[in-house]
Coordinates of C-alpha atoms and ligand atoms in Angstrom, one line a residue:
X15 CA 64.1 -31.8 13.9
X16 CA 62.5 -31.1 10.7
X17 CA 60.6 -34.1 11.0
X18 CA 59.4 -33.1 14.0
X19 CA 57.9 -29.7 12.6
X20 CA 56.5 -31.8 10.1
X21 CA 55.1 -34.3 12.5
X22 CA 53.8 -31.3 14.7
X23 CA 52.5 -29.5 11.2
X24 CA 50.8 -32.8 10.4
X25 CA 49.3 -33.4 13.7
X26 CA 47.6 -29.8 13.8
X27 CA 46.4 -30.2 10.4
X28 CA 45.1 -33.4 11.5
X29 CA 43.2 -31.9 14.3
X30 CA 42.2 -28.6 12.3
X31 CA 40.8 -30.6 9.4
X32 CA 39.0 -33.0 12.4
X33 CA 37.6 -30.0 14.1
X34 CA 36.8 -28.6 10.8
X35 CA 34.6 -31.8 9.7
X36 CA 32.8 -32.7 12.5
X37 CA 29.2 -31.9 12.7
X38 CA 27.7 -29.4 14.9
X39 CA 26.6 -30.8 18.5
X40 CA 24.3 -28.2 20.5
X41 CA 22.9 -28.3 23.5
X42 CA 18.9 -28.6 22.2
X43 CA 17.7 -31.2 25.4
X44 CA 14.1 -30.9 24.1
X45 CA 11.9 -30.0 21.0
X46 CA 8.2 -28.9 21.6
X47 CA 5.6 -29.4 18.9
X48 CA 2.3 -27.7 18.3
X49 CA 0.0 -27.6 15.6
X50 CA -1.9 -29.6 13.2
X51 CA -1.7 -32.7 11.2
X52 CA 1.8 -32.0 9.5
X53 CA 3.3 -32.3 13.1
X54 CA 0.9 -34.3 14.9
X55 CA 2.2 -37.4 16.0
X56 CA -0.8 -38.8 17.6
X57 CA -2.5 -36.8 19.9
X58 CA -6.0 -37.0 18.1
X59 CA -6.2 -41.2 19.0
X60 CA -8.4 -40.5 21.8
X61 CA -10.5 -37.9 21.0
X62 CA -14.3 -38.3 18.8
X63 CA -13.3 -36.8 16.1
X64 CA -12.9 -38.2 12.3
X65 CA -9.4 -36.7 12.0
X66 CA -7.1 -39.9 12.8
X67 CA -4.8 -42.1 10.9
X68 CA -3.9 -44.6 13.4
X69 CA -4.9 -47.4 11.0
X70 CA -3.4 -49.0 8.4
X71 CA -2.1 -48.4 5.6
X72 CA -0.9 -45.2 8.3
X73 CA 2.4 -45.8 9.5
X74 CA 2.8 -48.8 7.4
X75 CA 6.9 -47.6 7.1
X76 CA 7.6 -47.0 11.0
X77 CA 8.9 -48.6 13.1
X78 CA 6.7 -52.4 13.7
X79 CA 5.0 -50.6 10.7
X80 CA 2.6 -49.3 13.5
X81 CA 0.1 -46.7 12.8
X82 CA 0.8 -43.9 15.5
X83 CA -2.2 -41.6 13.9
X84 CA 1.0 -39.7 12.1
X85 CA -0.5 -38.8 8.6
X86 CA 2.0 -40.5 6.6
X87 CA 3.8 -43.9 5.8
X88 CA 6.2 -43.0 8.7
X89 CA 8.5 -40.0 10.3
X90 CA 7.2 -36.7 10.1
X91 CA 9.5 -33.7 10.4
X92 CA 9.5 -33.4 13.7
X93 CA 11.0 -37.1 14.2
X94 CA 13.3 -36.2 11.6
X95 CA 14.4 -33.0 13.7
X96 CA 14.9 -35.3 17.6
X97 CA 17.1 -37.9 15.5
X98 CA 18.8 -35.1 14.0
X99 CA 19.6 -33.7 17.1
X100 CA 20.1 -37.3 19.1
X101 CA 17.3 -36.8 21.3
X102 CA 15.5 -40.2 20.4
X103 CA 14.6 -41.6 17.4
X104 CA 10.8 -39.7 17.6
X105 CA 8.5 -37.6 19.3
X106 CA 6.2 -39.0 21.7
X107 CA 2.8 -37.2 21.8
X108 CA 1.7 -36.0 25.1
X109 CA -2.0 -37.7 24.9
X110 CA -0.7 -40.4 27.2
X111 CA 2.6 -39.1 28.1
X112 CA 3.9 -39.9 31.5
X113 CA 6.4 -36.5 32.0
X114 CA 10.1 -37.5 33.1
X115 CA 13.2 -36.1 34.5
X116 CA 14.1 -37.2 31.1
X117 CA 12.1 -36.1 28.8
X118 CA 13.7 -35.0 25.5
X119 CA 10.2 -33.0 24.5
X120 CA 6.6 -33.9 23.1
X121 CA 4.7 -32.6 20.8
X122 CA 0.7 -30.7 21.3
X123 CA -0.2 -30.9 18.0
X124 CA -4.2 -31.9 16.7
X125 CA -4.9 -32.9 13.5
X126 CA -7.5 -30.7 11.6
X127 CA -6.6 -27.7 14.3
X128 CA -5.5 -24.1 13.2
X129 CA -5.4 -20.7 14.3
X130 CA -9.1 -19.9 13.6
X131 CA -11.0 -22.2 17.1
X132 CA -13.5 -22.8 14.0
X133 CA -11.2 -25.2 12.2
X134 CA -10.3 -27.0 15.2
X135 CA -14.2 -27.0 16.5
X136 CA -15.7 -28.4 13.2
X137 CA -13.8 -31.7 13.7
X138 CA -14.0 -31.6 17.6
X139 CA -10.0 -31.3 18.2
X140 CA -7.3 -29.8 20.1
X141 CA -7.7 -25.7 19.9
X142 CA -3.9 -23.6 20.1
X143 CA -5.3 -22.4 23.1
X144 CA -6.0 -26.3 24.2
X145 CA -2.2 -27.1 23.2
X146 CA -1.1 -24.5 25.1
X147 CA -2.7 -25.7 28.0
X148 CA -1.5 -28.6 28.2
X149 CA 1.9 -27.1 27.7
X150 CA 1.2 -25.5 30.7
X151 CA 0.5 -28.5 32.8
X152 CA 3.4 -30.1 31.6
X153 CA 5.3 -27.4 32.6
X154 CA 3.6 -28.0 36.6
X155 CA 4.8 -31.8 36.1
X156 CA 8.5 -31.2 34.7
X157 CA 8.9 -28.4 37.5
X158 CA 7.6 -30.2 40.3
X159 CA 10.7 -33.4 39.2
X160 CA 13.5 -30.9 38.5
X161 CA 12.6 -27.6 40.3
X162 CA 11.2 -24.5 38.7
X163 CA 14.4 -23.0 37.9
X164 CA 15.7 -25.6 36.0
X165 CA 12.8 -26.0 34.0
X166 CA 13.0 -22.7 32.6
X167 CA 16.7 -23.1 31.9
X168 CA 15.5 -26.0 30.0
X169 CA 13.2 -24.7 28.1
X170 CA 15.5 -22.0 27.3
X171 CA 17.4 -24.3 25.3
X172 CA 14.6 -26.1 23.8
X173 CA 12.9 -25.7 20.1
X174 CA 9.6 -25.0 19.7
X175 CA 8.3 -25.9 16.1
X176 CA 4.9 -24.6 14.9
X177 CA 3.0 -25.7 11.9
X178 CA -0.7 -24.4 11.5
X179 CA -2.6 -22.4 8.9
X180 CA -3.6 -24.5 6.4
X181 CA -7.0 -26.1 7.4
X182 CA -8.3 -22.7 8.1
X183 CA -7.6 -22.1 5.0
X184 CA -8.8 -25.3 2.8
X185 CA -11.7 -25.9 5.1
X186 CA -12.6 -22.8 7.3
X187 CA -12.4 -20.1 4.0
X188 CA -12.7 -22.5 0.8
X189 CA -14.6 -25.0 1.8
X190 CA -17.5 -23.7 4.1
X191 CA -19.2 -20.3 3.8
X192 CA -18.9 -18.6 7.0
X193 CA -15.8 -17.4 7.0
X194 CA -15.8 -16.0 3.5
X195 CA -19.3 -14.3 4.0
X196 CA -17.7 -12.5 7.1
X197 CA -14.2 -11.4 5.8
X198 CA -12.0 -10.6 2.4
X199 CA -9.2 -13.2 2.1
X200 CA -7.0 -10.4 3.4
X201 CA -8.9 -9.7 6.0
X202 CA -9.3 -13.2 7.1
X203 CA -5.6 -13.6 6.4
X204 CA -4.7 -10.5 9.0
X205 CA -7.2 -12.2 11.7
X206 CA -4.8 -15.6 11.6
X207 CA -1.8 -13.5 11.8
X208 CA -3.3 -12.0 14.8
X209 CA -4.4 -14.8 16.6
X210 CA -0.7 -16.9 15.5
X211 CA 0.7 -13.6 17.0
X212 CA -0.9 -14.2 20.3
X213 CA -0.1 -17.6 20.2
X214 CA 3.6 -17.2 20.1
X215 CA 3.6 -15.0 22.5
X216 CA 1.6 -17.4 25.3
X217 CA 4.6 -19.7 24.4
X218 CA 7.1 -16.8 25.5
X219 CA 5.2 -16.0 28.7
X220 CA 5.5 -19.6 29.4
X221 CA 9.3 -20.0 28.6
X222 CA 10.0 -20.2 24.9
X223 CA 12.9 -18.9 23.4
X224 CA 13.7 -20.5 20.4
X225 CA 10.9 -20.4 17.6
X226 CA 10.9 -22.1 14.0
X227 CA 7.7 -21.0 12.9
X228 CA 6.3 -22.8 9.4
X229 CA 4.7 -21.5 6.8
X230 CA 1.7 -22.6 4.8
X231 CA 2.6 -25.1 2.2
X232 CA 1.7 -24.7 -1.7
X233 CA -1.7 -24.8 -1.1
X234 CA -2.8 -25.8 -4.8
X235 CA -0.2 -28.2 -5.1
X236 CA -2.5 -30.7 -2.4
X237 CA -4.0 -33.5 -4.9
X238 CA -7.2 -32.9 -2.7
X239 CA -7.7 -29.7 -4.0
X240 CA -6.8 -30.3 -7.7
X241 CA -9.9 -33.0 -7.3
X242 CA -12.1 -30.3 -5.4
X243 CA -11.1 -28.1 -8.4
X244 CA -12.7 -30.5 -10.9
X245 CA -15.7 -30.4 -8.8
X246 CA -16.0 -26.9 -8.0
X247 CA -18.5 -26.0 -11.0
X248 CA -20.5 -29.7 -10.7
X249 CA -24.0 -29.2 -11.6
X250 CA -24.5 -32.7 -10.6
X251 CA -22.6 -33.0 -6.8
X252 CA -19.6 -35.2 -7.3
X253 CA -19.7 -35.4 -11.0
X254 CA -16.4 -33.5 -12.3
X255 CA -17.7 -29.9 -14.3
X256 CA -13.8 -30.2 -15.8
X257 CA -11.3 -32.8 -15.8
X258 CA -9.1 -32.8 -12.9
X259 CA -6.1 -30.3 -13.3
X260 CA -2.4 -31.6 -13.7
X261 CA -0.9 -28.6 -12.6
X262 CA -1.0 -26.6 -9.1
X263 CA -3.8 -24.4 -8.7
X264 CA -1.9 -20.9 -8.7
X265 CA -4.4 -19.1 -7.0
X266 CA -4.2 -20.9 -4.5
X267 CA -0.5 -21.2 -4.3
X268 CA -0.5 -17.0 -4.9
X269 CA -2.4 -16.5 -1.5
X270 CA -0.4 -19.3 0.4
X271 CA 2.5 -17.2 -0.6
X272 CA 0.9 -13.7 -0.3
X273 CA 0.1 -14.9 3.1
X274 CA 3.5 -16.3 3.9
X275 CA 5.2 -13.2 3.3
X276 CA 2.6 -11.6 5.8
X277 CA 3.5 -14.2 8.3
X278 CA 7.0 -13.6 7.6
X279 CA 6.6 -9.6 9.0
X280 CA 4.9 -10.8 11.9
X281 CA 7.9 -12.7 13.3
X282 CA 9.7 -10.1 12.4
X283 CA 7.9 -7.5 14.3
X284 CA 7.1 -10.6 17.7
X285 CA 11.5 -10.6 16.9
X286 CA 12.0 -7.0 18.0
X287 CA 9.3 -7.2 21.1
X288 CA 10.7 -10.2 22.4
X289 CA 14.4 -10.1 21.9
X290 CA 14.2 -6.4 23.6
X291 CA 13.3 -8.0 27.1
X292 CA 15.9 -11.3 26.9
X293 CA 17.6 -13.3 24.1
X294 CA 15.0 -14.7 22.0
X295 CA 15.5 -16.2 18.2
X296 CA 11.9 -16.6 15.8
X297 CA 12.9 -18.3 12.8
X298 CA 10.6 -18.3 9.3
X299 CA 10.5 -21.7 8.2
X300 CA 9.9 -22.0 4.3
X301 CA 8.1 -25.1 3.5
X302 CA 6.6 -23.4 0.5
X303 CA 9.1 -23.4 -2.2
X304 CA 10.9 -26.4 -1.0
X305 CA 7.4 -28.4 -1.7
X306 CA 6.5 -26.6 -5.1
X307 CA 10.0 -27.8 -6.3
X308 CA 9.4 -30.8 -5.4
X309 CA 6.0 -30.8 -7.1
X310 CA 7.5 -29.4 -10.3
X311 CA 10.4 -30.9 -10.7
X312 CA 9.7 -34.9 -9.0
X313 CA 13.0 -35.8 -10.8
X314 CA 15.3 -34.3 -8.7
X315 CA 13.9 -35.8 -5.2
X316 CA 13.4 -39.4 -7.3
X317 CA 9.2 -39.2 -7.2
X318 CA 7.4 -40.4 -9.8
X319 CA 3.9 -39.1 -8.6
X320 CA 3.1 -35.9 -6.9
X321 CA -0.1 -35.0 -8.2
X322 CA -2.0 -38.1 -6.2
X323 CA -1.7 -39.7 -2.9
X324 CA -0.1 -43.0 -2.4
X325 CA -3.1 -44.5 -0.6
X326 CA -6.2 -45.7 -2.6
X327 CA -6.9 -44.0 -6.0
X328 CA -4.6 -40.8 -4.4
X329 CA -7.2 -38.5 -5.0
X330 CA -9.6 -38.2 -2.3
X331 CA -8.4 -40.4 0.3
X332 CA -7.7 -39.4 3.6
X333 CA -8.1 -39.7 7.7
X334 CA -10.6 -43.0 7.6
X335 CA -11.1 -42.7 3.4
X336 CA -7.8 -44.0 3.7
X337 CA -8.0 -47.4 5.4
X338 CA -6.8 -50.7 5.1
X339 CA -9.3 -51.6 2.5
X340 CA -7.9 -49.2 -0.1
X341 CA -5.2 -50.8 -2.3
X342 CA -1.7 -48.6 -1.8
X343 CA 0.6 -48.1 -4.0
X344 CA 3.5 -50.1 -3.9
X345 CA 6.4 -47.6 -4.0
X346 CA 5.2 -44.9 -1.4
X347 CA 9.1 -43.1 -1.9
X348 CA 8.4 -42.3 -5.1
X349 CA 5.4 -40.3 -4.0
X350 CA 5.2 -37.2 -2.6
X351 CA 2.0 -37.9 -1.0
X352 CA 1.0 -40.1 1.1
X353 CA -2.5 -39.3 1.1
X354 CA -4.5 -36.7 -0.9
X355 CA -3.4 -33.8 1.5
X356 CA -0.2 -35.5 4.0
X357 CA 3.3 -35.8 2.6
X358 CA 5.2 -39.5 2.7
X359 CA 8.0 -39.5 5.0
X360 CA 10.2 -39.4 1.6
X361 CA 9.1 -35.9 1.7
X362 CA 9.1 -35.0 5.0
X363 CA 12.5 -35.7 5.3
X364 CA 13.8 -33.5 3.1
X365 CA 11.6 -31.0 4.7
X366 CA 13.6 -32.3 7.8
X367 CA 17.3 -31.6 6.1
X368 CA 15.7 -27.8 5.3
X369 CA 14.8 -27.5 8.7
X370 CA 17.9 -28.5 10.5
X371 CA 19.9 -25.9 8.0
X372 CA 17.6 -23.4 9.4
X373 CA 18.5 -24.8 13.1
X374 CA 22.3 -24.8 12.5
X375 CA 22.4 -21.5 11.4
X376 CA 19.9 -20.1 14.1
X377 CA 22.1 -21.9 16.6
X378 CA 25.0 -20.7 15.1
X379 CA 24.4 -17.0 16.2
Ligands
LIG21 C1 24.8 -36.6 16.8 O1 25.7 -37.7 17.0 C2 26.6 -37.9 15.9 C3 27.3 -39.2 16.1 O2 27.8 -39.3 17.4 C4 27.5 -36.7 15.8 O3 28.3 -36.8 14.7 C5 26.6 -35.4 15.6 O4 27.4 -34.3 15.7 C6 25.6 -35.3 16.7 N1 24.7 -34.2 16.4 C7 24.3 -33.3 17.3 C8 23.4 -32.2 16.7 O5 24.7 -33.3 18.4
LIG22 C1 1.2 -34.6 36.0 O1 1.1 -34.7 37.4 C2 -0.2 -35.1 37.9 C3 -0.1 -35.0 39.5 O2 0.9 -35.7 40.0 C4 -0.5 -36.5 37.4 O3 -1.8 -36.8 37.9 C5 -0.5 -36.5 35.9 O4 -0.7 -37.8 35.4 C6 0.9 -36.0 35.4 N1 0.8 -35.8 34.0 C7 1.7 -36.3 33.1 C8 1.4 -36.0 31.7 O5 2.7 -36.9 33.5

C-alpha cells in the first residue's frame, strides 16, 4: 500500500514536474511582417532601387548560403520568431508569393522604407501605405481559399511585427535638408508618431490583433554614422575633419531614446482605443538597450567588433558597397554587424530570444 502512495506520489510528481518544464506551445498559425530593412526578407529584389543585398557576401550563412536580399549573413528576427514558433524555418516575402491554404505568414517589408513616404520615395521602394496594400490583397487571396470568416479568425491569432523609423531618421532628418528645414526634431518626431499611429490602426481595420511594435535602435551606435561623424565638419568632402569616434554618438542615441519613449505612449494610448471595441494586445518591443549592451559590453554576447561591419573595411559598406568584391571578415559571429548599418544574424538572434520573451508573456495573458 505504501508503495503504492509512493508510486502514485511519484507518478504525479513525474507529470507536475513534466508539465512544469515543457515549453509553451500557442496557437500563433501566422506572423506578418512590415517595415524596413531590419525585417525585410527580400521584397526589394524586384524593384529599381539601390537598396538590395541579394548578392554575395549577403546571405553568405543561410541556408545554400543564398543571398535572399536579407541584410545580413543570414536569419533576421523575424526567421528567428516562425522557428521559434514551428511555423517554418523562415519567412517568405510576399514579392513572389503564391498565397496558400497553408500559409504560416509573409512578411511586406522594403528596405530603405519608413513612416515619412519621403524615405521610402528617395530610394524608389515599398511605402507603409504600399505594404498595407498588399496586405490587403493578400487578405482577397487567403479569403477567397478558406472563406472570409476564417481568415479573420486567422488573423486573429496571428502576430504582426513592425520595424520602421530609422531611415527617416538617418537619411530623411540627418542626412538631407528638407526635413530639418521644415520641422524641430520634436516636431518631426510627433509627425512619425502620427503617421505609425495611423498605420497600426489600417492593420486593425484589416484584422490585426496582436502587435509587437519595435522601437528605433541606438541610433549612434550604427558604424555608418560614427564614419559620417568623422566627416561631418570635412572642408574637403570625404576627407575626415576628426578621426572616426570609438564610442556611440550620444546624441544620437539620446533622441532614438527620447523618441522611443514617445512611441512607447502612443501604443499605449492605440491600447486603450483598440482593446475598448474587441481584445487586442500592442506590445513595445525594446531593441534599444538590448543593442547598446551589446555595443558596450561585446564580451558578454562573445563579439569582438561592434564598432565596424563585417563586410569590406566595415565602415561604409552597405546594399551594393557591399559586394562580393569586398574582402569579409572571416568570423562574422564575432561581429555585431554585418554591414555598416545591418546586424549579423549573431545579433539578430538574440534580438529574436528578447522577442519571443516578449511573445510568451503577451500570450500568456
Ligand atoms: C515547438 O516544438 C518543440 C518541439 O516539439 C516544443 O518543445 C515547443 O514547445 C514548440 N513551441 C511552440 C511555441 O509551439
Ligand atoms: C491572388 O489572386 C489573384 C487572382 O486569382 C492572382 O492573380 C494572384 O496571383 C494571387 N496572388 C498571390 C500573391 O497569390
Amino acid at each position: 500500500m505504501a508503495n503504492l502512495v509512493t508510486c502514485i506520489a511519484l507518478l504525479l510528481t513525474l507529470f507536475v514536474f513534466s508539465k512544469a518544464k515543457a515549453a509553451p506551445t500557442y496557437d500563433v498559425p501566422a506572423v506578418f511582417v512590415f517595415g524596413d530593412s531590419t525585417v525585410d526578407t527580400g521584397n526589394n529584389n524586384k524593384l529599381v532601387t539601390v537598396v538590395k543585398a541579394n548578392f554575395p557576401p549577403y546571405g553568405e550563412a543561410f541556408f545554400n548560403k543564398k543571398a535572399t536580399g536579407r541584410f545580413s549573413d543570414g536569419k533576421l528576427v523575424p526567421d528567428y520568431v516562425v522557428s521559434a514558433l514551428n511555423l517554418s524555418d523562415s519567412l517568405p516575402p510576399y514579392a513572389g508569393h503564391k498565397v496558400t491554404a497553408n500559409d504560416f505568414g509573409v512578411c511586406f517589408a522594403s528596405a530603405g522604407t519608413g513612416l515619412d513616404d519621403e524615405t521610402a520615395t528617395r530610394f524608389n521602394v515599398q511605402t507603409l501605405a504600399q505594404q498595407v496594400k498588399e496586405f490587403r490583397l493578400y487578405i482577397g487571396n487567403l479569403s477567397a481559399l478558406k472563406g472570409e470568416a476564417e481568415t479573420q479568425e486567422f488573423l486573429k491569432k496571428s502576430l504582426f511585427i513592425t520595424s520602421v523609423g530609422s531611415n527617416d531618421i538617418m537619411i530623411s532628418y540627418n542626412l538631407f535638408l528638407d526635413r530639418r528645414t521644415t520641422y524641430t526634431l520634436p516636431q518631426y518626431h510627433a509627425f512619425l508618431l502620427d503617421r505609425h499611429k495611423a498605420f497600426l490602426q489600417q492593420l486593425y481595420e484589416l484584422g490585426a490583433r496582436n502587435f509587437l511594435v519595435t522601437g528605433l535602435p541606438p541610433i549612434g551606435c550604427l558604424p555608418i554614422q560614427l564614419t559620417l561623424e568623422s566627416l561631418k565638419k570635412s572642408i574637403i568632402p570625404g576627407m575626415p575633419a576628426a578621426p572616426r569616434p570609438n564610442k556611440c554618438i550620444q546624441d544620437q542615441n539620446n533622441a532614438a531614446a527620447s523618441y522611443n519613449k514617445k512611441l512607447q505612449q502612443m501604443i499605449q494610448g492605440l491600447l486603450m482605443k483598440f482593446i475598448s471595441k474587441e481584445r487586442t494586445r500592442v506590445v513595445y518591443l525594446d531593441n534599444y538597450n538590448r543593442l547598446l549592451d551589446m555595443s558596450n559590453n561585446p564580451e558578454k554576447y562573445g563579439f569582438t567588433e561592434t564598432k565596424r561591419g563585417c563586410c569590406g573595411s566595415g565602415l561604409v559598406e552597405m546594399g551594393p558597397l557591399c559586394n562580393s568584391l569586398d574582402l569579409m571578415c572571416s568570423n562574422p559571429s564575432q561581429y555585431m554587424f554585418f554591414d555598416s548599418v545591418h546586424g549579423t544574424q549573431a545579433a539578430y538572434k538574440v534580438v529574436a530570444e528578447d522577442v519571443m520573451k516578449v511573445v510568451h508573456a503577451m500570450l500568456a495573458n
